[in-house]
mmCIF file of N, CA and C in Angstrom:
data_model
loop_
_atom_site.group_PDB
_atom_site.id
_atom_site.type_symbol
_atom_site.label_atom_id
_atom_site.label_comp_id
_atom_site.label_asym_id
_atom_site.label_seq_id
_atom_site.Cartn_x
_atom_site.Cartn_y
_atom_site.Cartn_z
ATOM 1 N N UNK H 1 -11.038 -9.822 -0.351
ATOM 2 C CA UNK H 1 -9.603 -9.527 -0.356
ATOM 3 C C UNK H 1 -9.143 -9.084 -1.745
ATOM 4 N N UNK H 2 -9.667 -9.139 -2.481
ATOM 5 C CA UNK H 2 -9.481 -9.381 -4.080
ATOM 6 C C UNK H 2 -9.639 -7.748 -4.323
ATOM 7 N N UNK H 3 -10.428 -7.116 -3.860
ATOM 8 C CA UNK H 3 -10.500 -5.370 -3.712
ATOM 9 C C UNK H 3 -9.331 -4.690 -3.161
ATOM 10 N N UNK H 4 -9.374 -5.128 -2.232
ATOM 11 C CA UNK H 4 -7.807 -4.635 -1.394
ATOM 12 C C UNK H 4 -6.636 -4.940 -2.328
ATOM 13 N N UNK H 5 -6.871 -6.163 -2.867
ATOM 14 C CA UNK H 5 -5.398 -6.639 -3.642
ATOM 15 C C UNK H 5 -5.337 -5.585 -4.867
ATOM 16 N N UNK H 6 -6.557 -5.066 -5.566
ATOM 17 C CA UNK H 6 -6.542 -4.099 -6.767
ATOM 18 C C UNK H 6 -6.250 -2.437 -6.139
ATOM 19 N N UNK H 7 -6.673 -2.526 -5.150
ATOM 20 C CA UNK H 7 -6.524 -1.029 -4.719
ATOM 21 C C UNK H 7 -5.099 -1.126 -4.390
ATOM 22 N N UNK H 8 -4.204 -1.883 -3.828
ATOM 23 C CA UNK H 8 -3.062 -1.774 -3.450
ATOM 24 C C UNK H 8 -2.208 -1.841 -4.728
ATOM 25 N N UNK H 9 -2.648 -2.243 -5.867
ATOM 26 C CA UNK H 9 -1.824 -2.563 -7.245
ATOM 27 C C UNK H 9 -2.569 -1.353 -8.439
ATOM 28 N N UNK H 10 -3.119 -0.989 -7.434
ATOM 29 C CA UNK H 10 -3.490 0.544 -8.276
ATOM 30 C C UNK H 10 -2.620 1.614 -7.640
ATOM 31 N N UNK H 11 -2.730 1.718 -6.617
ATOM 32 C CA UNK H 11 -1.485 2.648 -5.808
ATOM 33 C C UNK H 11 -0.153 2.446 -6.468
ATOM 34 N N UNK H 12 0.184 1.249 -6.048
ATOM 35 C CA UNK H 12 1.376 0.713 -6.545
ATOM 36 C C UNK H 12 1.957 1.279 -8.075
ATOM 37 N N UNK H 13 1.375 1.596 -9.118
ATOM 38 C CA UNK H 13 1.499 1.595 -10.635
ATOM 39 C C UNK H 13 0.921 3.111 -10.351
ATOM 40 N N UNK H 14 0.137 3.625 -9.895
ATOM 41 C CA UNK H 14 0.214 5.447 -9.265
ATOM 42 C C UNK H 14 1.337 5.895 -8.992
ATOM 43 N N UNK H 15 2.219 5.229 -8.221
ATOM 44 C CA UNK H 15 3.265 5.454 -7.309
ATOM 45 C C UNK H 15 4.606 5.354 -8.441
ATOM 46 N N UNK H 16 4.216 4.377 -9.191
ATOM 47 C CA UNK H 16 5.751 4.327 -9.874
ATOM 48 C C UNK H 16 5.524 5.366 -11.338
ATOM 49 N N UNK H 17 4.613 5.716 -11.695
ATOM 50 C CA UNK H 17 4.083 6.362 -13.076
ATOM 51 C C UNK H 17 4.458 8.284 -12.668
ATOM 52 N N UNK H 18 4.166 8.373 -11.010
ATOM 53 C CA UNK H 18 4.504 9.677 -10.118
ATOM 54 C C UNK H 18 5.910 9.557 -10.572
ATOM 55 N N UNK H 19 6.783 8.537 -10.189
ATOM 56 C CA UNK H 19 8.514 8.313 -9.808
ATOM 57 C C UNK H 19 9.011 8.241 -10.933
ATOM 58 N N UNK H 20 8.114 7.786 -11.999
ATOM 59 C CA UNK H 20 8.772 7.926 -13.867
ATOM 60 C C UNK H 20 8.406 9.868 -14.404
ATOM 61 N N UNK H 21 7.451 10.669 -13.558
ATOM 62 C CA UNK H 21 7.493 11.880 -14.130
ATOM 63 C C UNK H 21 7.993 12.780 -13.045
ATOM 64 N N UNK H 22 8.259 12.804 -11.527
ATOM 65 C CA UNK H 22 8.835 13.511 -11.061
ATOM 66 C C UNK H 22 10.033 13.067 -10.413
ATOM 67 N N UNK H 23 10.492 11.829 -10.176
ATOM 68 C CA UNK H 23 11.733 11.437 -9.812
ATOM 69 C C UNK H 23 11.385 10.518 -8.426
ATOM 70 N N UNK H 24 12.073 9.790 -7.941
ATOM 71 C CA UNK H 24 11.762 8.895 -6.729
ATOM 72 C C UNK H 24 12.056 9.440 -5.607
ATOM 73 N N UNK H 25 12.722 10.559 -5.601
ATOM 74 C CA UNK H 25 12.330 11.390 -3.973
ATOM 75 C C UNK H 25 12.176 12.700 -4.108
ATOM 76 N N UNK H 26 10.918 12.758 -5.260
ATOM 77 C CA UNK H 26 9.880 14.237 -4.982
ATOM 78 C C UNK H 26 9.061 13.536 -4.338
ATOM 79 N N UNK H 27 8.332 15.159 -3.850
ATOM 80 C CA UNK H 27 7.407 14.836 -2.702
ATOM 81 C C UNK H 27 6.173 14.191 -2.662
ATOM 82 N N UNK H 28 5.438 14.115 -4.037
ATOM 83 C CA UNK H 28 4.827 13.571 -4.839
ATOM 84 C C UNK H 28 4.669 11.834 -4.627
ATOM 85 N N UNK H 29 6.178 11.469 -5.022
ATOM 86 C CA UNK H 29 6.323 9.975 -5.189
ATOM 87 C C UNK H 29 6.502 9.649 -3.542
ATOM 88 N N UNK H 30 7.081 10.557 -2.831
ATOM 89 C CA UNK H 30 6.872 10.100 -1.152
ATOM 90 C C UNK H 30 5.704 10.019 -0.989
ATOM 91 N N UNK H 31 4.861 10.812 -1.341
ATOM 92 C CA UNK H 31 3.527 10.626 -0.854
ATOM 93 C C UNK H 31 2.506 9.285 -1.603
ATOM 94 N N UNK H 32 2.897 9.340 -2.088
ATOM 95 C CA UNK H 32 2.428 8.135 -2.884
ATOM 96 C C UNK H 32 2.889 6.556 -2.211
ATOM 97 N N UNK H 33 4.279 6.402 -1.708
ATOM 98 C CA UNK H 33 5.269 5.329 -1.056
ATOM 99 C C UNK H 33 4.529 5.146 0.234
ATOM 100 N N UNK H 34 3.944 6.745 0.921
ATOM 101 C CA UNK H 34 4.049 6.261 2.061
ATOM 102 C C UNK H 34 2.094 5.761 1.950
ATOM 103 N N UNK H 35 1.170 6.247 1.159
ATOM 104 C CA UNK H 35 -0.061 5.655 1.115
ATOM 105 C C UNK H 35 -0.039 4.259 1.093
ATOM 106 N N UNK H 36 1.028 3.997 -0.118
ATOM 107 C CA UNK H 36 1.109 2.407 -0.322
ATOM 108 C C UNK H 36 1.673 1.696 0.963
ATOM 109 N N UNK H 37 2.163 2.423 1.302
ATOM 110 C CA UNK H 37 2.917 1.459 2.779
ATOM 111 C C UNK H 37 1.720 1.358 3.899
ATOM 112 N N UNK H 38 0.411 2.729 3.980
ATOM 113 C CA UNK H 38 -0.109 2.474 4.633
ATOM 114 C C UNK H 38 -1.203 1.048 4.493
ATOM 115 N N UNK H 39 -1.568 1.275 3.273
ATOM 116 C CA UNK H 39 -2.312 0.533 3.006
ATOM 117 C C UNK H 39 -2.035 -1.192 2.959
ATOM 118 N N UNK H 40 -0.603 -1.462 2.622
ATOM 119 C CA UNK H 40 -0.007 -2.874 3.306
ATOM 120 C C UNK H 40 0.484 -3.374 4.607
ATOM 121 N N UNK H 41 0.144 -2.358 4.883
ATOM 122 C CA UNK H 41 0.284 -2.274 6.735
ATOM 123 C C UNK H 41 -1.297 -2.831 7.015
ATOM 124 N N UNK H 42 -1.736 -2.172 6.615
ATOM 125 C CA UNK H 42 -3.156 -2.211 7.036
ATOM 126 C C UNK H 42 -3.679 -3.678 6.511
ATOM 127 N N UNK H 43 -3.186 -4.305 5.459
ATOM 128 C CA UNK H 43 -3.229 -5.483 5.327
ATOM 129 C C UNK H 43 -2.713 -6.591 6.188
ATOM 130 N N UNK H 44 -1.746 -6.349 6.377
ATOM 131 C CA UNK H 44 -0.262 -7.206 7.068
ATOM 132 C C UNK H 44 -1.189 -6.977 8.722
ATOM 133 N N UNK H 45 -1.980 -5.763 9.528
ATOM 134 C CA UNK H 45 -2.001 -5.742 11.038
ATOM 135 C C UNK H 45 -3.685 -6.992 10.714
ATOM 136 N N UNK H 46 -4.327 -6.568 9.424
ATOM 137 C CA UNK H 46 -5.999 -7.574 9.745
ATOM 138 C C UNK H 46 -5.339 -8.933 9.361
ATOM 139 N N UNK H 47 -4.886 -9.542 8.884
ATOM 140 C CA UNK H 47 -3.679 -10.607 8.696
ATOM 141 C C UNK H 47 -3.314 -11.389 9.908
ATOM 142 N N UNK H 48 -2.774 -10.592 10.652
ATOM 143 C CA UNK H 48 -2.549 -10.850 12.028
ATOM 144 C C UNK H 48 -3.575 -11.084 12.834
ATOM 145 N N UNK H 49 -4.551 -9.838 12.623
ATOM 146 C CA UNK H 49 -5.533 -9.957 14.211
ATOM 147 C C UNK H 49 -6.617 -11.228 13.681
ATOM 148 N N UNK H 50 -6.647 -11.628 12.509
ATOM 149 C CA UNK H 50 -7.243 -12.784 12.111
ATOM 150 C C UNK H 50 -6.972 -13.446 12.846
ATOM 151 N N UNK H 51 -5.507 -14.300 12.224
ATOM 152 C CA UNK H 51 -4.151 -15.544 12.899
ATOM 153 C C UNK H 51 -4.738 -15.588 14.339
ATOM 154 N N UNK H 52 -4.538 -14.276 15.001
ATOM 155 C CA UNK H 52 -4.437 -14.136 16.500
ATOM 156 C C UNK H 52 -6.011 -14.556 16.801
ATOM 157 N N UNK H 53 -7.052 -13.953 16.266
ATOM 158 C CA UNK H 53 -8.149 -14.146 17.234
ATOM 159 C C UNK H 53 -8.756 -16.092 16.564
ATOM 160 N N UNK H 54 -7.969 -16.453 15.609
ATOM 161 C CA UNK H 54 -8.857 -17.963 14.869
ATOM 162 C C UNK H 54 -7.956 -18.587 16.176
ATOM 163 N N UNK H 55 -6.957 -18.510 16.639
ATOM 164 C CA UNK H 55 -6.236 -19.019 17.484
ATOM 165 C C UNK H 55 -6.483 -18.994 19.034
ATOM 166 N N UNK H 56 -7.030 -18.054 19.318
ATOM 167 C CA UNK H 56 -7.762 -17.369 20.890
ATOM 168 C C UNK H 56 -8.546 -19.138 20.993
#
């Protein structure tokens, strides 16, 4: 988990370093918002299907 947690806090500091040189809604820093969102999604759904299947 400790990989995931650096890759998501590498995006994260990508994303805001984009929004400090082109502004927070170029297309750039969207694209960057929405990787990071995928990628805590993608945390937040194996999170779940864990919970759900230790519980089955």
């Amino acid at each position: 988990m400790e990989a995931v947690d650096a890759l998501i806090e590498k995006k994260r500091q990508e994303m805001i370093r984009i929004a400090g040189v082109w502004g927070f809604t170029s297309q750039e820093t969207i694209k960057a918002s929405q990787e990071l969102d995928s990628l805590l999604n993608s945390v937040l759904l194996t999170d779940k299907y864990m919970k759900e299947t230790v519980n089955v």
